[in-house]
CSV table of C-alpha atoms and ligand atoms in Angstrom, one decimal:
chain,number,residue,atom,x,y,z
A,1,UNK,CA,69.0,12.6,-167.5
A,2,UNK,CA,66.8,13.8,-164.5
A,3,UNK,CA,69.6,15.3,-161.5
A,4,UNK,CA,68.1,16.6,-158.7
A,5,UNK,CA,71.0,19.2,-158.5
A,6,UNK,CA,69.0,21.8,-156.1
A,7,UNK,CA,67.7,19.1,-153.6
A,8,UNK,CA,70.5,19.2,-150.8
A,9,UNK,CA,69.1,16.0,-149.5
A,10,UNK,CA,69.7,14.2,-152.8
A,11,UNK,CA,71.0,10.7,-151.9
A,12,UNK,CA,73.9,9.9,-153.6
A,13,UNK,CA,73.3,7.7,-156.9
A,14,UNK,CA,75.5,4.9,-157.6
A,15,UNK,CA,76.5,4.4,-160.9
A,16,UNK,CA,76.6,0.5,-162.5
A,17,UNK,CA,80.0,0.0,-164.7
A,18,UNK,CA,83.8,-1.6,-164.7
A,19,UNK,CA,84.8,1.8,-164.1
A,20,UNK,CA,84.2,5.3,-161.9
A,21,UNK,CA,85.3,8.1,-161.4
A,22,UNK,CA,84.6,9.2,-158.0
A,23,UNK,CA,85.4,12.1,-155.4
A,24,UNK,CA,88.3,12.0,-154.0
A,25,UNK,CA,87.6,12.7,-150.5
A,26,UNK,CA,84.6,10.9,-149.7
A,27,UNK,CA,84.4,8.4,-153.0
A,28,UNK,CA,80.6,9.7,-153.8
A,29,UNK,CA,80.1,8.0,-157.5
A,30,UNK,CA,80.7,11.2,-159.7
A,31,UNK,CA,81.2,9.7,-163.5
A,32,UNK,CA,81.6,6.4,-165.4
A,33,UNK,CA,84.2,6.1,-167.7
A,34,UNK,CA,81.6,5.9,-170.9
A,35,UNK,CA,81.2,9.5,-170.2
A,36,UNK,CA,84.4,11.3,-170.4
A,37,UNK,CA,85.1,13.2,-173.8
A,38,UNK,CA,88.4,14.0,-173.2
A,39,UNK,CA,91.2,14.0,-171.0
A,40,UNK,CA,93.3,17.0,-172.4
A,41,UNK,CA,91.2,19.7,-170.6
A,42,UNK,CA,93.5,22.4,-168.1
A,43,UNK,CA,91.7,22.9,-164.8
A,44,UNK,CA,92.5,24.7,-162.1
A,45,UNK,CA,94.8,22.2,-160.5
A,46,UNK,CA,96.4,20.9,-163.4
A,47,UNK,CA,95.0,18.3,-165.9
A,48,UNK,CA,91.1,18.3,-166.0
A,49,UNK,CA,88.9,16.0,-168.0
A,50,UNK,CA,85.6,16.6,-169.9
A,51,UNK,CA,82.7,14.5,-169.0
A,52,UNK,CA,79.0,14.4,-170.4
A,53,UNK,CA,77.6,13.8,-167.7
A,54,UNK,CA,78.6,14.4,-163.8
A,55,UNK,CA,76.3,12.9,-161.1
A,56,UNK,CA,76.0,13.6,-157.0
A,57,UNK,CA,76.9,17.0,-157.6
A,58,UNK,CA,75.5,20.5,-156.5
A,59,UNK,CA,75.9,23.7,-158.8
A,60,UNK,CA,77.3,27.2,-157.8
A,61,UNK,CA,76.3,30.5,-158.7
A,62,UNK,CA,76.7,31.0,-162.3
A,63,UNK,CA,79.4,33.4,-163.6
A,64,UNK,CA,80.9,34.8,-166.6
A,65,UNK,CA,84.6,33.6,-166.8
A,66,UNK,CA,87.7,34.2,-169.5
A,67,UNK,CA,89.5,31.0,-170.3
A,68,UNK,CA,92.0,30.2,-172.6
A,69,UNK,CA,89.2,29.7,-175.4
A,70,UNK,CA,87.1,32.6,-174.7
A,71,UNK,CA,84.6,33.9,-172.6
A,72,UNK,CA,82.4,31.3,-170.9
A,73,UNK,CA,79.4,31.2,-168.5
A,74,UNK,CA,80.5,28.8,-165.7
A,75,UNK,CA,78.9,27.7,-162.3
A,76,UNK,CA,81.3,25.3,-160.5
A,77,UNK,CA,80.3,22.0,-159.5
A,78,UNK,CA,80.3,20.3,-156.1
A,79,UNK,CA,80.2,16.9,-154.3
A,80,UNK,CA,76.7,17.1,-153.0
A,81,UNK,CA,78.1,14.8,-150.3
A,82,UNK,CA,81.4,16.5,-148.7
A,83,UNK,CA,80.4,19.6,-151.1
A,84,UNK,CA,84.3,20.0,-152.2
A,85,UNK,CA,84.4,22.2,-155.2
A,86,UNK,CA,85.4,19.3,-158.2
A,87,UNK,CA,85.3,21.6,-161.3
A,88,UNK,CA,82.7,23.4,-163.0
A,89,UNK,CA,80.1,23.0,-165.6
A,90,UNK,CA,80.1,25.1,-169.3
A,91,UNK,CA,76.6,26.6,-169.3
A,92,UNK,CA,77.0,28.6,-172.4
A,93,UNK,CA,80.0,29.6,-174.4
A,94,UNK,CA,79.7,33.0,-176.5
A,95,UNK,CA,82.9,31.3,-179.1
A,96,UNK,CA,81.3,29.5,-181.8
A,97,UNK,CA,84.0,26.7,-182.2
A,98,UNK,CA,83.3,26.2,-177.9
A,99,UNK,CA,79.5,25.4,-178.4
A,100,UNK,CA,80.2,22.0,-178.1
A,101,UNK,CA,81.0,22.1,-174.6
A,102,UNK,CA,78.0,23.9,-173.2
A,103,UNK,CA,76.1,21.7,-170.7
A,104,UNK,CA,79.1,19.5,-170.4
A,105,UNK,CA,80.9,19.3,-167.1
A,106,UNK,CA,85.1,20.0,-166.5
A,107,UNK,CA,86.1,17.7,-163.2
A,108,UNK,CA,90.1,18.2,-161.9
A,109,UNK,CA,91.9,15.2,-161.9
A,110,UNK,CA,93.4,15.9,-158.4
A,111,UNK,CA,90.0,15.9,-157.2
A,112,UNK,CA,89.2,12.1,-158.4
A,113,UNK,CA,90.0,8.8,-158.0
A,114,UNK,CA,89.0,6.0,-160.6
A,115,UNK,CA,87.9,2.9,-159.1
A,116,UNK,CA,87.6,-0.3,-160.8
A,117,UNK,CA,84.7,-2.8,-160.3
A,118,UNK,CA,85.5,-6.1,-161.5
A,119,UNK,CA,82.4,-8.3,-162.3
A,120,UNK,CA,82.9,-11.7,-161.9
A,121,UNK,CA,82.0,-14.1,-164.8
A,122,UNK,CA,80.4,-17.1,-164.1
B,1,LIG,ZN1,82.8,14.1,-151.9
């Protein structure tokens, strides 16, 4: 999926689906629901989910952090609207059995509300 991630005049994208997750303080589209992989993720804050995909969001410098399952390559991830820090994004995980999570995005729960969109059936 084409982001414009280092474009800090990227409109914000809105997403299509019953359910999003979106920033808390300014409600910037950030996920659908389709794209979480799991909810039992540890953040910073507290509970964190996994998503596939993240939009509307800026990257930080990339850095090399220990977590509970290794050593990871990280860059935190921003709203690219109110740019507060949401969670950060697995570039590269040196762990074999973390692979899967490179290129896939952690966001805080405390930093997201999920909105539901009702579509009315005719
Ligand atoms: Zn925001």
């Amino acid at each position: 999926m084409a982001e414009h991630l280092d474009d800090p005049q990227a409109h914000q994208i809105y997403l299509n689906g019953d359910q999003i997750y979106t920033c808390a303080s300014c409600h910037t589209h950030l996920a659908r629901n389709e794209d979480v992989v799991s909810k039992g993720f540890q953040g910073r804050h507290g509970r964190a989910y996994l998503f596939k995909n993240v939009h509307n969001i800026t990257l930080g410098p990339k850095e090399d952090r220990i977590l509970m399952t290794g050593l990871h390559s990280v860059a935190d991830i921003g709203c690219s609207i109110c740019q507060s820090v949401v969670g950060w994004i697995y570039i590269y995980a040196f762990e074999e059995s973390q692979k899967y999570k490179e290129g896939k995005y952690i966001v805080e729960k405390a930093k997201i509300s999920k909105e539901n969109f009702w579509i009315q059936k005719e």
